[in-house]
PDB file of C-alpha atoms in Angstrom:
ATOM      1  CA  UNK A   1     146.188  31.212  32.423  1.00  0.00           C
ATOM      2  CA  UNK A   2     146.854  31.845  35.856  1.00  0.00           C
ATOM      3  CA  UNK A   3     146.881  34.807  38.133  1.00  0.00           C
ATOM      4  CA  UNK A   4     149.942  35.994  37.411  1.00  0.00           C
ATOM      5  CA  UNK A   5     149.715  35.565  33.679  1.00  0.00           C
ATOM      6  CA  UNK A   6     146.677  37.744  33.758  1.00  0.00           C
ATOM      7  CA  UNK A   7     148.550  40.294  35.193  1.00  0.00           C
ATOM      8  CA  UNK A   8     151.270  40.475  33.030  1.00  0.00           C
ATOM      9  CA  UNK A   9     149.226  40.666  30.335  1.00  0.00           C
ATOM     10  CA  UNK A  10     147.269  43.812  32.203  1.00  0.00           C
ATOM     11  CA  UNK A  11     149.923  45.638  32.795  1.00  0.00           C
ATOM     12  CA  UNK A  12     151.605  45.073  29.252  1.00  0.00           C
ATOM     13  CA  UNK A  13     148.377  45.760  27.604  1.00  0.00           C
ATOM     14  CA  UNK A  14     148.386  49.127  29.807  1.00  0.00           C
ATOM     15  CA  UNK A  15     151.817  50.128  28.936  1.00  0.00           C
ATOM     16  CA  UNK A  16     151.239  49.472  25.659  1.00  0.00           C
ATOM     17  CA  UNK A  17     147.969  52.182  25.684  1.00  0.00           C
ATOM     18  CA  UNK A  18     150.111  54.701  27.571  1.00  0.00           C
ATOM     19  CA  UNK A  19     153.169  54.594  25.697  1.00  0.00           C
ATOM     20  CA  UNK A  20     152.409  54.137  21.850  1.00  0.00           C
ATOM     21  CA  UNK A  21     155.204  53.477  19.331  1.00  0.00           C
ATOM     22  CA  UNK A  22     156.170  56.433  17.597  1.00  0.00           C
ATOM     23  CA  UNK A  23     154.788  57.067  14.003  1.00  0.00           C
ATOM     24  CA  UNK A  24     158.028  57.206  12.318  1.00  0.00           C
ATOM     25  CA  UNK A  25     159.613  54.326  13.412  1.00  0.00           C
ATOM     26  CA  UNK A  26     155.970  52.438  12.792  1.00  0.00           C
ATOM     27  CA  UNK A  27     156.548  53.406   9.087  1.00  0.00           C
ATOM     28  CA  UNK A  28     159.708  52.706   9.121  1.00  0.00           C
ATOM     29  CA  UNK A  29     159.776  48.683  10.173  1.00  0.00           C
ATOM     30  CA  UNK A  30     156.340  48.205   8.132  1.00  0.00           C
ATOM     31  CA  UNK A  31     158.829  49.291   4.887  1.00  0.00           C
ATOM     32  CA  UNK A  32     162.044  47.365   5.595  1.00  0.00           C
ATOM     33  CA  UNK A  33     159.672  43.936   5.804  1.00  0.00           C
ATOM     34  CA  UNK A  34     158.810  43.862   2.362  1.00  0.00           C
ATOM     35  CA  UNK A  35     162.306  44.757   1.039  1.00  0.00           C
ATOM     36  CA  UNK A  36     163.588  41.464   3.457  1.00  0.00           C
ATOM     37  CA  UNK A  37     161.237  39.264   1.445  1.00  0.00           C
ATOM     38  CA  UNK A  38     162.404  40.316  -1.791  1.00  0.00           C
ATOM     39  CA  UNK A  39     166.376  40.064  -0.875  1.00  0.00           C
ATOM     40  CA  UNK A  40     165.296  36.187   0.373  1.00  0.00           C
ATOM     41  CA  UNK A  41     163.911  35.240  -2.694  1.00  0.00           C
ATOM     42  CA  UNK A  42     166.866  36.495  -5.019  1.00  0.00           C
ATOM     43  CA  UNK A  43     169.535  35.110  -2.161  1.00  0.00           C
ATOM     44  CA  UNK A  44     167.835  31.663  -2.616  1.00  0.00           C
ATOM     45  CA  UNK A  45     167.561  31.507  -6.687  1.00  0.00           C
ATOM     46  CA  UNK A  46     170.941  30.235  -7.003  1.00  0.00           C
ATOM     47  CA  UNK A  47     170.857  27.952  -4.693  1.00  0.00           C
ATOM     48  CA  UNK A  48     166.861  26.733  -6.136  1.00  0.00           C
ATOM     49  CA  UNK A  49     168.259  26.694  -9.743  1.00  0.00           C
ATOM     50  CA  UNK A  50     171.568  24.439  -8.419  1.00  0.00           C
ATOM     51  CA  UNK A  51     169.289  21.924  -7.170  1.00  0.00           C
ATOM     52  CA  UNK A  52     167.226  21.716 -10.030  1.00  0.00           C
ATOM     53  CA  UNK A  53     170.395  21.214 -11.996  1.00  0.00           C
ATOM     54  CA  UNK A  54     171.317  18.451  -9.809  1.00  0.00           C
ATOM     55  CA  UNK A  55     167.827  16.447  -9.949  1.00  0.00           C
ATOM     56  CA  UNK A  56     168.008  16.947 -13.707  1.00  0.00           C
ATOM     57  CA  UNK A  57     171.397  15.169 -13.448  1.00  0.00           C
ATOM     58  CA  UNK A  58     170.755  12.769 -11.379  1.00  0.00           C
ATOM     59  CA  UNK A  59     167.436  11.535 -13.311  1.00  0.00           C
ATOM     60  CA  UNK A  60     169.579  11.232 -16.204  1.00  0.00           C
ATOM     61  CA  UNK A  61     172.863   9.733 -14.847  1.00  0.00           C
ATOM     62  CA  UNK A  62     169.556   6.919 -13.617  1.00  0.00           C
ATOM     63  CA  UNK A  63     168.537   6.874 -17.058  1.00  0.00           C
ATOM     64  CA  UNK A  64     171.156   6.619 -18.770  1.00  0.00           C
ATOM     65  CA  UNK A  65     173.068   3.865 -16.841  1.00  0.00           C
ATOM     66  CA  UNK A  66     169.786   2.176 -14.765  1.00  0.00           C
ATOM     67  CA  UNK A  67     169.107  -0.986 -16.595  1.00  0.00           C
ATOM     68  CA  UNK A  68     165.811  -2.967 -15.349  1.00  0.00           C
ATOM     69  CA  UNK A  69     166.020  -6.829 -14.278  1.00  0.00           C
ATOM     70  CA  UNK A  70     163.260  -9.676 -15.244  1.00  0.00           C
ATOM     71  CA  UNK A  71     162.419 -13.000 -14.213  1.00  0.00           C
ATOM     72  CA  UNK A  72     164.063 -16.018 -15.639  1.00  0.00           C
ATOM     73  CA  UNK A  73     163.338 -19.160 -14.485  1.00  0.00           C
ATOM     74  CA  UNK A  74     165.765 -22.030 -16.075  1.00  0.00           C
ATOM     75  CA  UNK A  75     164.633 -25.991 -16.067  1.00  0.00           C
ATOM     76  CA  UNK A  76     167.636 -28.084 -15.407  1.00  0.00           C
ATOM     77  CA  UNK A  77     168.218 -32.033 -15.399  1.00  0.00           C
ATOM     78  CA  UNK A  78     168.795 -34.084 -12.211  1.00  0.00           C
ATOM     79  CA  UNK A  79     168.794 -37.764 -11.708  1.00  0.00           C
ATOM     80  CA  UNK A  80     167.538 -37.332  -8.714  1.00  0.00           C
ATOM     81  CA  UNK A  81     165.039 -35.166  -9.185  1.00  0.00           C
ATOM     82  CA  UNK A  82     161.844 -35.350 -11.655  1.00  0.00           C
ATOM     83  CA  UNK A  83     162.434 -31.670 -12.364  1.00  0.00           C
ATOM     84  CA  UNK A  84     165.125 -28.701 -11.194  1.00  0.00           C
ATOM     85  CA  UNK A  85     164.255 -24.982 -11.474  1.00  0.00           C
ATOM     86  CA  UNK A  86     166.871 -22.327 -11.553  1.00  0.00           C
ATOM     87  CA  UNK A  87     164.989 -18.694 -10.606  1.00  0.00           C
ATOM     88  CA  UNK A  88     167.740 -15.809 -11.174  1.00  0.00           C
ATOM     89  CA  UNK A  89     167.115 -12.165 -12.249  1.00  0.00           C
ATOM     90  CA  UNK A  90     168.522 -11.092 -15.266  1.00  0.00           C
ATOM     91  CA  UNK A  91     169.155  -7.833 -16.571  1.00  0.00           C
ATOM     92  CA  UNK A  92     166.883  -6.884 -19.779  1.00  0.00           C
ATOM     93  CA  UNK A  93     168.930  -4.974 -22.126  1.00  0.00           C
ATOM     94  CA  UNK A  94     166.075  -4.745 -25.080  1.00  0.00           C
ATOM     95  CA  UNK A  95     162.969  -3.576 -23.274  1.00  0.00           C
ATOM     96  CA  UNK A  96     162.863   0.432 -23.714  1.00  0.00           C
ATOM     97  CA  UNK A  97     163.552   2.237 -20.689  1.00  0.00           C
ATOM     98  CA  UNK A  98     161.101   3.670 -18.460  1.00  0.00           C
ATOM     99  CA  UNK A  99     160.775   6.144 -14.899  1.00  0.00           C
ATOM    100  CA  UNK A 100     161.262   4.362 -12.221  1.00  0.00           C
ATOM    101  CA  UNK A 101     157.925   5.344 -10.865  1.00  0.00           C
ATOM    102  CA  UNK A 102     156.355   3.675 -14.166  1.00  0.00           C
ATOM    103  CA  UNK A 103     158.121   0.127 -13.737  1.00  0.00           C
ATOM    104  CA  UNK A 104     157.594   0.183 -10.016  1.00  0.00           C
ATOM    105  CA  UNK A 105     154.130   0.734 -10.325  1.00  0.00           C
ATOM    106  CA  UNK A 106     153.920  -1.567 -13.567  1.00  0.00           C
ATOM    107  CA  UNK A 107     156.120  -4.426 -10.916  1.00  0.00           C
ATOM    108  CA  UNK A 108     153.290  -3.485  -8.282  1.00  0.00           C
ATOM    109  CA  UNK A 109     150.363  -3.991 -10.669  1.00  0.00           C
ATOM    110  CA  UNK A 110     151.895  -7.399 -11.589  1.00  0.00           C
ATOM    111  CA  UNK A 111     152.702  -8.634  -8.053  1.00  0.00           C
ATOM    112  CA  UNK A 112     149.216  -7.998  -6.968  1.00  0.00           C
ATOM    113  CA  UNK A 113     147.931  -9.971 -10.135  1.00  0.00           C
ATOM    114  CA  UNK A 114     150.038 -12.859  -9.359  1.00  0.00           C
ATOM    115  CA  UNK A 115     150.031 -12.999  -5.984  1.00  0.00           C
ATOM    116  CA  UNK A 116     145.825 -13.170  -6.128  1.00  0.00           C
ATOM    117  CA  UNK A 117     146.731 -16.766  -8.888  1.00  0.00           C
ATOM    118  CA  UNK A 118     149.550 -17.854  -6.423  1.00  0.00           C
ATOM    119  CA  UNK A 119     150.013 -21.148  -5.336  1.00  0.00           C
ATOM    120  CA  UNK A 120     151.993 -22.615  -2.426  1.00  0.00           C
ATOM    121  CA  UNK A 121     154.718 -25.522  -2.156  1.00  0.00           C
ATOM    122  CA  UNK A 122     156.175 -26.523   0.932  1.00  0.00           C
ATOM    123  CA  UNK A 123     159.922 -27.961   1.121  1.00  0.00           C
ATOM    124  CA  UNK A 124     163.037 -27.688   3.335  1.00  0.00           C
ATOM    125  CA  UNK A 125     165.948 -24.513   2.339  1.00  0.00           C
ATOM    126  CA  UNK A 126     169.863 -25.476   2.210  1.00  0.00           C
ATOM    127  CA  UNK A 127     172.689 -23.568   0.506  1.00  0.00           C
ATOM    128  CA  UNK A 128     174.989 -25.494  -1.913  1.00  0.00           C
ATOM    129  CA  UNK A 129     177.013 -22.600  -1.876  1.00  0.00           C
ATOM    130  CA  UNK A 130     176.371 -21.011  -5.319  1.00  0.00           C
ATOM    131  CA  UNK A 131     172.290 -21.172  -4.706  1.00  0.00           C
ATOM    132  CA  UNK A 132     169.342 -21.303  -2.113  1.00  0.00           C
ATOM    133  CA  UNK A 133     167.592 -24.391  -3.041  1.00  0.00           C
ATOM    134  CA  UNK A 134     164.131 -25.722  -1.909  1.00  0.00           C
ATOM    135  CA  UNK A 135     163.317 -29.155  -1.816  1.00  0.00           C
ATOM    136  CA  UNK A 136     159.815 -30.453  -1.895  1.00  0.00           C
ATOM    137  CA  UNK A 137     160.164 -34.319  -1.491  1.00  0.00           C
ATOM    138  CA  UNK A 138     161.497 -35.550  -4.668  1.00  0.00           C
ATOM    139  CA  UNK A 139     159.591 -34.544  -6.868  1.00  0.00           C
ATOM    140  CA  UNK A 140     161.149 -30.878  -7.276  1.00  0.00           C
ATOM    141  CA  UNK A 141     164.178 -28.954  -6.615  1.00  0.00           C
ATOM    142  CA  UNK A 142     164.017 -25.259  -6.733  1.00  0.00           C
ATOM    143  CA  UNK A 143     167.541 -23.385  -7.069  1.00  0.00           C
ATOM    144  CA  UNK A 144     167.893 -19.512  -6.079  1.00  0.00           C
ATOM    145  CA  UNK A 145     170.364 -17.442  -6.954  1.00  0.00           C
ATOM    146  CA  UNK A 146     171.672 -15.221  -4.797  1.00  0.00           C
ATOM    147  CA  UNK A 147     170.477 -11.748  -6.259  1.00  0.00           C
ATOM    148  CA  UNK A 148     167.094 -12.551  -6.052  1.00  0.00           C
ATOM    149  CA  UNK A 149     167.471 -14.501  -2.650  1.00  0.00           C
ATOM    150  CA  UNK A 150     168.993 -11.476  -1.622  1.00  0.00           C
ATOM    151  CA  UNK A 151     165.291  -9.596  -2.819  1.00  0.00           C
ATOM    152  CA  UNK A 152     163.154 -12.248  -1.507  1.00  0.00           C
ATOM    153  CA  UNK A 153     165.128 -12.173   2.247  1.00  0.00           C
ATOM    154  CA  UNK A 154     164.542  -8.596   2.703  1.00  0.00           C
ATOM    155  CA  UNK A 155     161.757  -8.882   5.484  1.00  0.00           C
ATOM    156  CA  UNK A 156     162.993 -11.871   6.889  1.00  0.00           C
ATOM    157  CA  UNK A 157     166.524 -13.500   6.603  1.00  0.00           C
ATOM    158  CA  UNK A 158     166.929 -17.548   5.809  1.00  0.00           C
ATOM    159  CA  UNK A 159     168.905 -20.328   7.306  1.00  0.00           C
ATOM    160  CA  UNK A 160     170.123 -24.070   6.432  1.00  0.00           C
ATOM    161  CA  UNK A 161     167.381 -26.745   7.338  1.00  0.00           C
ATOM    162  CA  UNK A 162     164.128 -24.304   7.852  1.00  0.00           C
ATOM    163  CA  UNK A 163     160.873 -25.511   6.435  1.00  0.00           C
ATOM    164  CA  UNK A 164     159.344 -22.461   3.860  1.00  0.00           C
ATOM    165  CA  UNK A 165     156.284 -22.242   2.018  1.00  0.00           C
ATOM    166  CA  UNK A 166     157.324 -20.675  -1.432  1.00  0.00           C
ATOM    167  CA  UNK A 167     154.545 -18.926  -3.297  1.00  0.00           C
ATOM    168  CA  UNK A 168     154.495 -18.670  -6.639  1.00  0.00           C
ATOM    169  CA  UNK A 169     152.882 -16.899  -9.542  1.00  0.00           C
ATOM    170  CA  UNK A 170     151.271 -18.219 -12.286  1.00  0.00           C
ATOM    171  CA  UNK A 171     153.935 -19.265 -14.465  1.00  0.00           C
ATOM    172  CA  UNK A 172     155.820 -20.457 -11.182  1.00  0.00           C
ATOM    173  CA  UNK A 173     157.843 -17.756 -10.181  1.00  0.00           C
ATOM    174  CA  UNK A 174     158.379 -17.140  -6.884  1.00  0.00           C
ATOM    175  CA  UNK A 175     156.483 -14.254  -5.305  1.00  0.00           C
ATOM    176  CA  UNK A 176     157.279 -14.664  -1.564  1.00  0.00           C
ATOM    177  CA  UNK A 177     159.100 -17.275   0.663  1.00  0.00           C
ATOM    178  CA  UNK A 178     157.025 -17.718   4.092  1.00  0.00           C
ATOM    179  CA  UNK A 179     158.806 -19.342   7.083  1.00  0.00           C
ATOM    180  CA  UNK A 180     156.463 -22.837   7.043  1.00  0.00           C
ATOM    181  CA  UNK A 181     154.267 -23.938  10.092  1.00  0.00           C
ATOM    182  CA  UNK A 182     155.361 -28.252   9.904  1.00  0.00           C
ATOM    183  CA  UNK A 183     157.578 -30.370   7.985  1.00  0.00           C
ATOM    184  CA  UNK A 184     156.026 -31.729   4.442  1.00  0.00           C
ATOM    185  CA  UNK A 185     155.357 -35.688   4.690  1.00  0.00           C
ATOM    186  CA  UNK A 186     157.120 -37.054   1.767  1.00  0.00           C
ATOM    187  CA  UNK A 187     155.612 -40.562   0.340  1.00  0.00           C
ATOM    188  CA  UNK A 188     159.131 -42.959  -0.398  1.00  0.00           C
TER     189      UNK A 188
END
C-alpha cells in the first residue's frame, strides 16, 4: 500500500470508531440476509427441476435412438492384387445398449490394447471416388470408406499421392494413419 492508501484507510477506520451504525438498523440488515437466501433457493427450484427434466430427456432421446458402430473389415478379389481389404464401420443393431461413458471407455480400453500389438504398413493414399485406398506395392490394397476415413482424418486431413504408415491392430484393423517419412521400395 502506499501513502495515500494508508491514509484512507486511517481516516475510514476513524470515522468508522466515531460514528457507529445505529443498533436498529444493525438488526435490521443482519435479518433481511437470511430471508434473501431462502427466496433464492425457492426462485431457482423451477428452473433446477426444468433442467433435470431436460438431461433426463436428453439421455433418453440418446438411448433410445443412439445406435453404436463396429469394425468390419471385408476381403475382396482383385486381379491385380494378391489381396483387397474393405475397412467400413457398421452400425451394430444386436449388441445391448450401453452409456456412452461405458462404450467410450470400453473403445479406450481396446485402442490401448491394440495399439500396444499394432503393426505398421507403408503404401501410397488415392481416392477412387467411393473409397480411400492404400496401396502397399502389390501385394495389398486397403479400401476406406468414407465414414471411418472421415474418423481416422480427424487430427490430420489426407490428400491424393501422400505416402502413410497405417497401423493396425491385431486382427488388422486400422488404428491410426501416420503421414510416412519415404516412399516404400517395391520389388517388380
Amino acid at each position: 500500500m502506499n501513502k495515500l492508501d494508508e491514509k484512507l484507510q486511517q481516516l475510514y477506520q476513524q470515522s468508522k470508531t466515531e460514528q457507529p451504525m445505529p443498533e436498529q438498523l444493525r438488526q435490521q440488515l443482519l435479518q433481511l440476509k437470511p430471508e434473501q437466501r431462502k427466496t433464492n433457493w425457492k426462485s431457482l427450484w423451477p428452473a433446477v427441476q426444468g433442467l433435470a427434466a431436460s438431461v433426463a430427456l436428453i439421455w433418453l432421446a440418446q438411448q433410445i435412438w443412439w445406435q453404436p458402430a463396429y469394425y468390419q473389415i471385408v476381403l475382396q478379389s482383385d486381379v491385380n492384387y494378391h489381396q483387397v481389404q474393405l475397412h467400413s464401420l457398421a452400425k451394430n443393431e444386436t449388441s445391448p445398449q450401453q452409456t456412452a461413458y461405458q462404450q467410450r471407455y470400453q473403445q479406450y480400453q481396446q485402442a490401448r490394447h491394440q495399439l500396444e500389438q499394432s503393426k505398421s504398413l507403408v503404401g501410397q493414399l488415392s481416392f477412387s471416388g467411393q473409397h480411400w485406398q492404400v496401396e502397399v506395392c502389390d501385394q495389398l490394397l486397403v479400401k476406406i470408406d468414407q465414414q471411418l476415413a472421415l474418423e481416422l482424418q480427424k487430427d490430420l486431413p489426407w490428400h491424393a499421392g501422400q505416402w502413410v504408415e497405417l497401423k493396425t491392430g491385431q486382427q488388422g484393423q486400422i488404428l491410426a494413419i501416420i503421414s510416412g517419412k519415404a516412399a516404400l521400395q517395391c520389388n517388380s
